[in-house]
mmCIF file of C-alpha atoms and ligand atoms in Angstrom:
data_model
loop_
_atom_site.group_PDB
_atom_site.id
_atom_site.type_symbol
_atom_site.label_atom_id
_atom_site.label_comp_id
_atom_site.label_asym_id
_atom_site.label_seq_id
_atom_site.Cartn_x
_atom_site.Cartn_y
_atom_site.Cartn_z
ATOM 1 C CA UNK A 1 0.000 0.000 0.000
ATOM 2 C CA UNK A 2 1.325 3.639 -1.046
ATOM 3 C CA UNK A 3 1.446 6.134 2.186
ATOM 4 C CA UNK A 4 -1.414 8.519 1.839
ATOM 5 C CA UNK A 5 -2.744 11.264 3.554
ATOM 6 C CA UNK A 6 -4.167 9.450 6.223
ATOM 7 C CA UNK A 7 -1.370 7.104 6.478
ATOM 8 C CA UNK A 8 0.428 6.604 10.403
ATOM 9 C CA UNK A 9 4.173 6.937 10.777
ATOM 10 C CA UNK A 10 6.187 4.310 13.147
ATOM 11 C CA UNK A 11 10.378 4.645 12.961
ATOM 12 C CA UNK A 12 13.597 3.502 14.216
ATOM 13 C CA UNK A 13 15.837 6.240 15.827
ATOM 14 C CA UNK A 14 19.110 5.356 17.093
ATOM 15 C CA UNK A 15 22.931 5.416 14.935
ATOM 16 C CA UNK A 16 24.307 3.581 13.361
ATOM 17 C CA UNK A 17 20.829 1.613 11.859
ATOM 18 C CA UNK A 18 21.776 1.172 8.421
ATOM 19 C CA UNK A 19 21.747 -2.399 9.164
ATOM 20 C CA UNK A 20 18.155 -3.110 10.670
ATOM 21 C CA UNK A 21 16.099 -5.299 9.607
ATOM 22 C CA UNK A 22 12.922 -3.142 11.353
ATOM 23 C CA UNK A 23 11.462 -0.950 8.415
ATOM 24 C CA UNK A 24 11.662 -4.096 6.159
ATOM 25 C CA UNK A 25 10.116 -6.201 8.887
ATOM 26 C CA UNK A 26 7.342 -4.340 9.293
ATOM 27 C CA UNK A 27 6.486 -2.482 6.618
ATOM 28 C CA UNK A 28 5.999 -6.112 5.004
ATOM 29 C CA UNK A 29 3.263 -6.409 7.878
ATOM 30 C CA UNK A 30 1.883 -3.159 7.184
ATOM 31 C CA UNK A 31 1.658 -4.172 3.298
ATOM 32 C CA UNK A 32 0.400 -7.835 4.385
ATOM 33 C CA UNK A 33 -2.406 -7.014 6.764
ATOM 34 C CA UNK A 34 -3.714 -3.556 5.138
ATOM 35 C CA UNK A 35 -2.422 -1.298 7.631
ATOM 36 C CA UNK A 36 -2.375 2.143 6.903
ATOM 37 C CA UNK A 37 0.929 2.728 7.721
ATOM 38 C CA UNK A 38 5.041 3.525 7.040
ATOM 39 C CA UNK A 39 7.983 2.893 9.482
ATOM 40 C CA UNK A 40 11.144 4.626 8.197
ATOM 41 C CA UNK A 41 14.459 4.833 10.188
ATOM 42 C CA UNK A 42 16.198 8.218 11.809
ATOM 43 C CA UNK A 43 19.708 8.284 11.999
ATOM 44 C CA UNK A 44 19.760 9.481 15.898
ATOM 45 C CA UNK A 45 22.229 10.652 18.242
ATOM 46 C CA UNK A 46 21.704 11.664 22.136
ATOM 47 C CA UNK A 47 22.519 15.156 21.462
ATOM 48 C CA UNK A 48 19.635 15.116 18.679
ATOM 49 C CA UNK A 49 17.001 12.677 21.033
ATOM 50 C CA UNK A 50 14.712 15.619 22.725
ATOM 51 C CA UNK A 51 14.442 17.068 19.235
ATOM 52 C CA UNK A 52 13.456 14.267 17.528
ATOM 53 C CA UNK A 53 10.818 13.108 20.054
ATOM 54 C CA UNK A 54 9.349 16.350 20.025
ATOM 55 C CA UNK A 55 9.056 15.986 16.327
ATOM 56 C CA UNK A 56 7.623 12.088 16.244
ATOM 57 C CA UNK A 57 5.138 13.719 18.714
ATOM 58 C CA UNK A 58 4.321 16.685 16.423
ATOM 59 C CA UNK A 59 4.223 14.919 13.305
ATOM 60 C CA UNK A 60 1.945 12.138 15.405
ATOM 61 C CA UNK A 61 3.969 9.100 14.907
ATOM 62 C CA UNK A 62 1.679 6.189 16.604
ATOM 63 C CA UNK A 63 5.367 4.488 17.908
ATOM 64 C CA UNK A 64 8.850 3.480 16.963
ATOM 65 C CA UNK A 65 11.676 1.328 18.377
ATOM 66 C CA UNK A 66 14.504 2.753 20.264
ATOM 67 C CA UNK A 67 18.212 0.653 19.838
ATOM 68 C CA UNK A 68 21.779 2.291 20.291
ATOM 69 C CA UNK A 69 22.551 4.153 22.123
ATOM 70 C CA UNK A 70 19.486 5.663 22.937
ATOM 71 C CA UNK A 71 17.749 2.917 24.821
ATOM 72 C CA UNK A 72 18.587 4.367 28.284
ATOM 73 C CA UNK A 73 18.480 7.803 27.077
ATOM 74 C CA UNK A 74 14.897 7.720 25.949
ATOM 75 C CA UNK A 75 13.678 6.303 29.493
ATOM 76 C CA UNK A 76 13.438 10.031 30.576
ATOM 77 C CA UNK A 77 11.030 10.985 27.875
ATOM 78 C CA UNK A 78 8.720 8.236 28.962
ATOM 79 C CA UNK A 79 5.330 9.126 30.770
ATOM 80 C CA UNK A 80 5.094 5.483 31.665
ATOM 81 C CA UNK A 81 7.121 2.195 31.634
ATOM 82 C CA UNK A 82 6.494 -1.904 31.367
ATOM 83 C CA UNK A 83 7.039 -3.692 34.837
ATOM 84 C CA UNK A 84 10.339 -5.214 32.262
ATOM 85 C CA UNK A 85 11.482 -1.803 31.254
ATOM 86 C CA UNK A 86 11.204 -0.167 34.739
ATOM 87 C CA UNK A 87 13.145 -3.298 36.264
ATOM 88 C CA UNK A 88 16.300 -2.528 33.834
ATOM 89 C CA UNK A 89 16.063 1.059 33.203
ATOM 90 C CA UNK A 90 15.727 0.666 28.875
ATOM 91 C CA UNK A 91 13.387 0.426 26.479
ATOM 92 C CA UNK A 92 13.238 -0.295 22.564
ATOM 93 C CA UNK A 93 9.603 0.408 22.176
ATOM 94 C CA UNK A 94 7.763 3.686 22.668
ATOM 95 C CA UNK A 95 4.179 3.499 21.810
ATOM 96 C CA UNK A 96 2.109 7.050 21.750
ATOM 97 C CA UNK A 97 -0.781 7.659 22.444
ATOM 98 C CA UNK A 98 -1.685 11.289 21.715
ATOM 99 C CA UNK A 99 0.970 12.482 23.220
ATOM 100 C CA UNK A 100 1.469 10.132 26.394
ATOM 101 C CA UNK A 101 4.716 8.046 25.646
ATOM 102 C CA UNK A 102 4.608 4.348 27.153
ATOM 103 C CA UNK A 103 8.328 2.586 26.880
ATOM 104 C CA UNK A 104 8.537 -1.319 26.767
ATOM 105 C CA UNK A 105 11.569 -3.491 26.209
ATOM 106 C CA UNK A 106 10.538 -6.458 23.879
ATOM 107 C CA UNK A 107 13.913 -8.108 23.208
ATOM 108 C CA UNK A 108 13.857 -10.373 26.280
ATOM 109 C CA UNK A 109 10.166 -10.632 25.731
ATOM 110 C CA UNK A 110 11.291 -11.596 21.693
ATOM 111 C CA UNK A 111 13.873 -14.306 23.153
ATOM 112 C CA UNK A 112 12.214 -15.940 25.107
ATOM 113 C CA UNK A 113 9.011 -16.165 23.043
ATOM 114 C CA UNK A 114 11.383 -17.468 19.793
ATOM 115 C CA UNK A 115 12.508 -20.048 22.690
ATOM 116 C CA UNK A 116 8.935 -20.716 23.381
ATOM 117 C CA UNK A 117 8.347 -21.156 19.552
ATOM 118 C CA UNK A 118 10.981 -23.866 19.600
ATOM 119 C CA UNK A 119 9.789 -25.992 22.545
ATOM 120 C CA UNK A 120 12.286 -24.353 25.218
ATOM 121 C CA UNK A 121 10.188 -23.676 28.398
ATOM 122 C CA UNK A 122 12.390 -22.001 30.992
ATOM 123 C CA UNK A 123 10.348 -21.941 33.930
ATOM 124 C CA UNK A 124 12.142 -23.671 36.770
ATOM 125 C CA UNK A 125 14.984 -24.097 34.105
ATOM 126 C CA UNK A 126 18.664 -23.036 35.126
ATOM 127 C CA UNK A 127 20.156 -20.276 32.686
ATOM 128 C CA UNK A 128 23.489 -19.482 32.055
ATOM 129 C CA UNK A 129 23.854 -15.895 30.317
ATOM 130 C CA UNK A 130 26.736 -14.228 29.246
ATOM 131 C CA UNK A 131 26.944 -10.276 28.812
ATOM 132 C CA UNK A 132 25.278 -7.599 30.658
ATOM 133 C CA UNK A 133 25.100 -4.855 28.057
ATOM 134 C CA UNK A 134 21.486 -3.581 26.827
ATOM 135 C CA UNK A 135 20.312 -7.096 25.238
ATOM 136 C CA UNK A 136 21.908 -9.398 27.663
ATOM 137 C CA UNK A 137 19.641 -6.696 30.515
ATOM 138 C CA UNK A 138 16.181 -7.188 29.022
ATOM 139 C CA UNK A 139 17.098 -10.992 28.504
ATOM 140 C CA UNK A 140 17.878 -10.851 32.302
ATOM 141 C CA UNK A 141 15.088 -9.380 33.452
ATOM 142 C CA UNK A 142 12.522 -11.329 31.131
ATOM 143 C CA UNK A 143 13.974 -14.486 33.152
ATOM 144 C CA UNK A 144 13.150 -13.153 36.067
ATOM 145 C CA UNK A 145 10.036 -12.549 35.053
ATOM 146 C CA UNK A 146 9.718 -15.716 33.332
ATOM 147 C CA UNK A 147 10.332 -17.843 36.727
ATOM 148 C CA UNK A 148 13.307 -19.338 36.101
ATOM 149 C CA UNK A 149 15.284 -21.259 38.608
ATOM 150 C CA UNK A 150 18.281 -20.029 38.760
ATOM 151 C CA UNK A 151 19.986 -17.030 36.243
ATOM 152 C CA UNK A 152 23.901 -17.228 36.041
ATOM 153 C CA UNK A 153 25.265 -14.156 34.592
ATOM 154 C CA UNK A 154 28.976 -13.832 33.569
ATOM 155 C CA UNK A 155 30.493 -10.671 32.233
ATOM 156 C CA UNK A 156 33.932 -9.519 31.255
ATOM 157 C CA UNK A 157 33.454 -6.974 33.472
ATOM 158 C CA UNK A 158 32.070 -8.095 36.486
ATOM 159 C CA UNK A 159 30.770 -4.894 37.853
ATOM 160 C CA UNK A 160 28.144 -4.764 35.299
ATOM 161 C CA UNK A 161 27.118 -8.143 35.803
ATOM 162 C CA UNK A 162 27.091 -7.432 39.798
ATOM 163 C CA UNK A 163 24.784 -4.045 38.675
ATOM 164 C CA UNK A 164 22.202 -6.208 36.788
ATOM 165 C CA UNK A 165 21.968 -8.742 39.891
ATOM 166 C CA UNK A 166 21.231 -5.928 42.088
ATOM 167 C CA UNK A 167 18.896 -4.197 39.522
ATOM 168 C CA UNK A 168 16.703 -7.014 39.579
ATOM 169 C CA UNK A 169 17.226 -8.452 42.870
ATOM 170 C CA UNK A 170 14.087 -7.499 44.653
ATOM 171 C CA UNK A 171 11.900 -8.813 41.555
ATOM 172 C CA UNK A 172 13.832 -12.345 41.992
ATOM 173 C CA UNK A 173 13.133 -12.614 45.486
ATOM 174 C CA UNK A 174 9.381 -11.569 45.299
ATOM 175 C CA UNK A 175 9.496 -14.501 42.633
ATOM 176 C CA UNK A 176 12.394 -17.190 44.717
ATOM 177 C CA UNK A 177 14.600 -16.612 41.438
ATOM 178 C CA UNK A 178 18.398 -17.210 42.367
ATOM 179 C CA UNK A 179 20.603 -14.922 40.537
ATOM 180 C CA UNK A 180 24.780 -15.400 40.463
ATOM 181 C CA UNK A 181 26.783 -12.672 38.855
ATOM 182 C CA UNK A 182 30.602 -13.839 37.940
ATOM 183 C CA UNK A 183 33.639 -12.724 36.057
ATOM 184 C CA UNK A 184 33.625 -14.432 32.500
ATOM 185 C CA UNK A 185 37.765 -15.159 33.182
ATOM 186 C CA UNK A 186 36.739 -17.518 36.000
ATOM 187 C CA UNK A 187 36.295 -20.357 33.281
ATOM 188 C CA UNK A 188 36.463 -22.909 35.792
ATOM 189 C CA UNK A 189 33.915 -21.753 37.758
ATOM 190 C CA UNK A 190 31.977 -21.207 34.318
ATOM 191 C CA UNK A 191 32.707 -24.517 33.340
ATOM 192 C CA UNK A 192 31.016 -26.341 36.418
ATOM 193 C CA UNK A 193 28.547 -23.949 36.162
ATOM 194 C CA UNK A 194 27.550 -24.380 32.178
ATOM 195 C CA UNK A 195 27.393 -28.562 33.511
ATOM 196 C CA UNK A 196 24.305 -27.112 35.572
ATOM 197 C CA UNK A 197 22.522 -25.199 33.098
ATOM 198 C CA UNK A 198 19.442 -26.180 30.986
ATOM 199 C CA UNK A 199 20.204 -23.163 28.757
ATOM 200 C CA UNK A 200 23.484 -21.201 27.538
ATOM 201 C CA UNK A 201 23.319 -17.823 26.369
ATOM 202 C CA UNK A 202 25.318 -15.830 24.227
ATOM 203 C CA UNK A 203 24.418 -12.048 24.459
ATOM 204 C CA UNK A 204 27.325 -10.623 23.899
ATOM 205 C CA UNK A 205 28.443 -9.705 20.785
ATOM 206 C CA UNK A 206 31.869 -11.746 20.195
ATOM 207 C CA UNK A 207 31.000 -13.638 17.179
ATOM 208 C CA UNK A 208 29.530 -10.723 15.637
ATOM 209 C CA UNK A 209 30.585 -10.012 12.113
ATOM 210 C CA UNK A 210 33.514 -9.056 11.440
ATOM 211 C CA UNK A 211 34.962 -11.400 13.794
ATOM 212 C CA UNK A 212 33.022 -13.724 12.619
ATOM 213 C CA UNK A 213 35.304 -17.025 13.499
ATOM 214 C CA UNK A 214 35.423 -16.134 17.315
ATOM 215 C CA UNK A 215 33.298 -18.042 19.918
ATOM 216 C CA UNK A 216 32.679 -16.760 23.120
ATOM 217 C CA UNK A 217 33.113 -20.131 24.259
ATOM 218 C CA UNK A 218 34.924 -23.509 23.520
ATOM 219 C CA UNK A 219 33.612 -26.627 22.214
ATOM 220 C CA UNK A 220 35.329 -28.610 24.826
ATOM 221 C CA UNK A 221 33.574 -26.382 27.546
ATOM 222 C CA UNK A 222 29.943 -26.509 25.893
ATOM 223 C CA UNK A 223 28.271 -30.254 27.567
ATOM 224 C CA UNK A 224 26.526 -32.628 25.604
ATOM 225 C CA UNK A 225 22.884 -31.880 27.175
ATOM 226 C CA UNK A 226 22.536 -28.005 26.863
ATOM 227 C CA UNK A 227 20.031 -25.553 24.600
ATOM 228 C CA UNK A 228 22.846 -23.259 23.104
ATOM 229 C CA UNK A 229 21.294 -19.270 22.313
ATOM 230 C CA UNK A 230 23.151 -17.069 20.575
ATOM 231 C CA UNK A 231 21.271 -13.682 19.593
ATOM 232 C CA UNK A 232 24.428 -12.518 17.904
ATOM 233 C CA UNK A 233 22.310 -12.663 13.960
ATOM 234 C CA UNK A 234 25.423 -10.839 12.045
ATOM 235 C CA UNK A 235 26.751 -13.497 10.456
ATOM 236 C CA UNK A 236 23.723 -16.043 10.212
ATOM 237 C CA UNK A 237 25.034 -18.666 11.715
ATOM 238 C CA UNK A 238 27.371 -18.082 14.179
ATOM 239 C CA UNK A 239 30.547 -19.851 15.066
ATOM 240 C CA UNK A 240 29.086 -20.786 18.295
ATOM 241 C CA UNK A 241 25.804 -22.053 16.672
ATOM 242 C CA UNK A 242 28.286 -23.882 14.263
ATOM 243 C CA UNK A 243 29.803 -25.419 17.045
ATOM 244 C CA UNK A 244 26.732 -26.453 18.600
ATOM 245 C CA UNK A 245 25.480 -27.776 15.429
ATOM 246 C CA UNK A 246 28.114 -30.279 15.472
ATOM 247 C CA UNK A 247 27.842 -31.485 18.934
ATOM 248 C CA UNK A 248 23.772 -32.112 17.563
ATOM 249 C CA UNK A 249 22.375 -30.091 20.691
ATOM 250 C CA UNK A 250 19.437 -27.795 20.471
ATOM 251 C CA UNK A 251 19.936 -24.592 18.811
ATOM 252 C CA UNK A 252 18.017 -20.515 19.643
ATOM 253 C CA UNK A 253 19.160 -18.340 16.694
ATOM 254 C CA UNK A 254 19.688 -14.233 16.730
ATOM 255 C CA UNK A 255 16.967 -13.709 13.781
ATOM 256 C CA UNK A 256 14.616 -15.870 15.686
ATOM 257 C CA UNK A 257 15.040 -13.212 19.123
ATOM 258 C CA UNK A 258 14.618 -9.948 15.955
ATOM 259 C CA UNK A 259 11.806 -11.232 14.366
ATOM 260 C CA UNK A 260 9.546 -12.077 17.838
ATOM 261 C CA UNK A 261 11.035 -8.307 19.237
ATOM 262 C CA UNK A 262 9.385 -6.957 16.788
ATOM 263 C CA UNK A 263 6.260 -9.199 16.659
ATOM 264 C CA UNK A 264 5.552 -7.798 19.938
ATOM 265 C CA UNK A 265 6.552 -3.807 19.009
ATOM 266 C CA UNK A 266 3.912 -4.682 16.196
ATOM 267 C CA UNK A 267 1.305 -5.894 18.595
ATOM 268 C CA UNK A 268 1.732 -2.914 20.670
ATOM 269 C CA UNK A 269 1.363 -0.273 17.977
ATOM 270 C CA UNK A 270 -1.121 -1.595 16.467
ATOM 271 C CA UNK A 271 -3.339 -4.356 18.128
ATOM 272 C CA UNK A 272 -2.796 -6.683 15.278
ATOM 273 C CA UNK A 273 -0.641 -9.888 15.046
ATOM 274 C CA UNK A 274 2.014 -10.039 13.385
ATOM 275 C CA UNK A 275 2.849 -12.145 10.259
ATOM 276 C CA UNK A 276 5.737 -14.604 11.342
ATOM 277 C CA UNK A 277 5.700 -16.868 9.211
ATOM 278 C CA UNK A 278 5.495 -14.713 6.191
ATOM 279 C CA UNK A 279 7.684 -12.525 7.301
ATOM 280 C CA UNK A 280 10.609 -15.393 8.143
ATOM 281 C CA UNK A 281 9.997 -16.470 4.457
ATOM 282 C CA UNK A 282 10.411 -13.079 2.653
ATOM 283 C CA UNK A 283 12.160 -10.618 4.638
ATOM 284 C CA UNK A 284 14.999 -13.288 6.318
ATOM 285 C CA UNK A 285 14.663 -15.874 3.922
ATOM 286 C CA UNK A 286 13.996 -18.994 6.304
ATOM 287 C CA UNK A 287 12.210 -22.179 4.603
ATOM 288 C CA UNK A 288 10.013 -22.495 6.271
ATOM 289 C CA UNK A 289 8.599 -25.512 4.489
HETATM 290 P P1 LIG B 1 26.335 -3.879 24.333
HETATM 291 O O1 LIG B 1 25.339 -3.204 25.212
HETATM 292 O O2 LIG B 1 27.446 -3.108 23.745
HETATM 293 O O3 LIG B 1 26.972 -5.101 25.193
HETATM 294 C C1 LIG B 1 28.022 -5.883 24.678
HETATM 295 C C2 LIG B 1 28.295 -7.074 25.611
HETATM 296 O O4 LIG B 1 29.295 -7.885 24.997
HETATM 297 C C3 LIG B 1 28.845 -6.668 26.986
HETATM 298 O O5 LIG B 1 28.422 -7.599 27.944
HETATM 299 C C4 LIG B 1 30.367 -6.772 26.748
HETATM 300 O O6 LIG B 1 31.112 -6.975 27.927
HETATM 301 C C5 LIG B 1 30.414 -8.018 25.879
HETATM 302 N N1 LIG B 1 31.648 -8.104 25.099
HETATM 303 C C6 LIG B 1 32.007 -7.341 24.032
HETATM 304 N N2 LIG B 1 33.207 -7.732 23.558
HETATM 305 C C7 LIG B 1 33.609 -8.756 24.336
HETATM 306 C C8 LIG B 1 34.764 -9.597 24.332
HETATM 307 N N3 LIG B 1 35.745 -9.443 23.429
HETATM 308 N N4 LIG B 1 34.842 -10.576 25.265
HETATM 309 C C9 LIG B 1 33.835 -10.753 26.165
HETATM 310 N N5 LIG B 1 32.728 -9.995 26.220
HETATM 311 C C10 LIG B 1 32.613 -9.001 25.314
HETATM 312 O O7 LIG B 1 25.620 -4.588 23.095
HETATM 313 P P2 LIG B 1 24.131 -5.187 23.012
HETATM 314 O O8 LIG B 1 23.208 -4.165 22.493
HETATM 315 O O9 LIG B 1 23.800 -5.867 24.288
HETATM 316 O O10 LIG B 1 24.331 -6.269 21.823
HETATM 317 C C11 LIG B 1 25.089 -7.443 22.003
HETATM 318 C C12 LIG B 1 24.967 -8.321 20.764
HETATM 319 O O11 LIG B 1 23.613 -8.746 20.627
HETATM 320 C C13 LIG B 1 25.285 -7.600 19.445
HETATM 321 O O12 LIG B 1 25.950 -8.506 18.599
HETATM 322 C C14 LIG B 1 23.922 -7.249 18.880
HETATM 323 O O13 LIG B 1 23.919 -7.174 17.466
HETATM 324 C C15 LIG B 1 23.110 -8.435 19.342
HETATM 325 N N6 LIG B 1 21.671 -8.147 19.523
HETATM 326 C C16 LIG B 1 20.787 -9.031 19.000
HETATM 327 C C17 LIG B 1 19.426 -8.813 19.149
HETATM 328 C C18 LIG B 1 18.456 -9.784 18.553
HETATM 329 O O14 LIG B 1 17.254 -9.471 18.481
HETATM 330 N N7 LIG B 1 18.895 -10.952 18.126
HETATM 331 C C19 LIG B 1 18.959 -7.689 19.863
HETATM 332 C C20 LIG B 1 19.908 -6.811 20.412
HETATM 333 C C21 LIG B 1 21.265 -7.059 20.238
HETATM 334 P P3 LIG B 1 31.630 -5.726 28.809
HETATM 335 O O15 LIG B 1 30.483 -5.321 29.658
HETATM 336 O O16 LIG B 1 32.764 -6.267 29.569
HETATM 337 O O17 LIG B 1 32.040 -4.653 27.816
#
């Protein structure tokens, strides 16, 4: 469908976002289910944010996604927040409604519906994630939320790992969720603790193209009984997905986590569901048979 006159803007605004996948994503679903509208992307900096909200506001955009290095940033602009945003302090979701901003953070929401999707239930499960930047936070907190047993989180730098624990601390013991917070060079203590874990969790971005032949983590070190996630989607298939590929165990892959994100940013904006499966075939090019 051509924009027209009556025709509802949504956007991306963070830098660099040459690389999303988001306006394809869903102005595919726009174009599929007859919605009257256009998502376009804004090349946005922090020193530009206040005047570009003021001017999605003005011009009466119905919502847009927030990604670096705004997601913290754009918390202050927000007249309310999801129980998941408030508990980490991001979102990547604003919807408006004339004029009242609501911010949400669907990436942990996305992963852990994609695991849903492929017959991972975490509840009661033991997790094992590693990173605490912004994806590896809303994954956190979505566990929490998601009543799992126990969340392991290792970080190369432990002090942000040890910040995330306390952030969500009083939501895990309101819930009886055990969270651990480690340094990522203790790799024997990682080691005994991966042998405990129902699910690994790659959220940081070594892997990530470029350095496309690095693994976070070694075969050796990855057991024989685990659900391996990476959400690193730049290459395809990861070196750590390759690796888990071999040793036949259950794979969660990065485009799966971007494609339910933004099912649920969909949802929000507009009410409607969004087309997966149509969507896996023709924007990412998954078979899906
Ligand atoms: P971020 O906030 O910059 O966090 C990066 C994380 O990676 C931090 O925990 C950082 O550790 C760790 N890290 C970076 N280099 C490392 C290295 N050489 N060794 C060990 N740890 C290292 O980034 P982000 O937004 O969370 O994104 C992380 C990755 O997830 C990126 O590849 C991004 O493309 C991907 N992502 C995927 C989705 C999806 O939907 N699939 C959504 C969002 C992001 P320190 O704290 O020590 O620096």
């Amino acid at each position: 469908m051509l924009p027209k006159a009556t025709t509802k803007l949504y956007g991306l605004i963070g830098t660099p976002i040459d690389h999303s996948f988001s306006p394809s994503m869903h102005n595919k679903a726009f174009e599929t289910l007859d919605i009257d509208g256009c998502y376009l992307a804004f090349d946005t900096d922090k020193e530009d944010l206040e005047k570009t909200v003021a001017a999605l506001k003005q011009l009466g955009a119905r919502g847009w996604n927030v990604t670096m290095p705004l997601k913290s940033e754009i918390v202050n602009y927000c007249d309310y927040l999801s129980p998941e945003a408030k508990l980490i302090g991001a979102v990547n979701t604003v919807v408006n409604d004339n004029g009242i901003l609501t911010g949400y953070s669907t990436d942990g929401i996305g992963f852990f519906r994609n695991a849903k999707e492929n017959d991972v239930i975490v509840k009661d499960k033991n997790i094992l994630l590693l990173g605490a930047g912004g994806a590896a936070r809303s994954i956190a907190a979505q566990a929490v939320l998601e009543d799992v047993k126990k969340l392991t989180i290792y970080n190369r730098t432990l002090e942000k790992a040890l910040e995330l624990k306390e952030d969500l601390s009083e939501e895990a013991k309101k819930r009886g969720v055990m969270i651990e917070a480690k340094a990522l060079e203790d790799k024997e203590s990682l080691r005994k603790d991966l042998l405990d874990s129902d699910l690994f969790i790659n959220a940081t971005s070594v892997g990530m193209s470029p350095d496309d032949k690095e693994s976070i983590i070694e075969e050796a070190d990855i057991p024989d009984n685990i659900v391996v996630a990476d959400i690193v989607y730049t290459p395809n298939k990861t070196q750590l997905e390759k690796i888990a590929e071999k040793k036949n165990l259950k794979i969660l892959d990065g485009l799966g986590m971007v494609l339910w994100q933004g099912a649920y940013a969909f949802n929000l904006w507009t009410q409607a569901d969004f087309p997966v499966e149509l969507i896996k075939k023709e924007v990412f090019k998954i078979d899906t048979k």
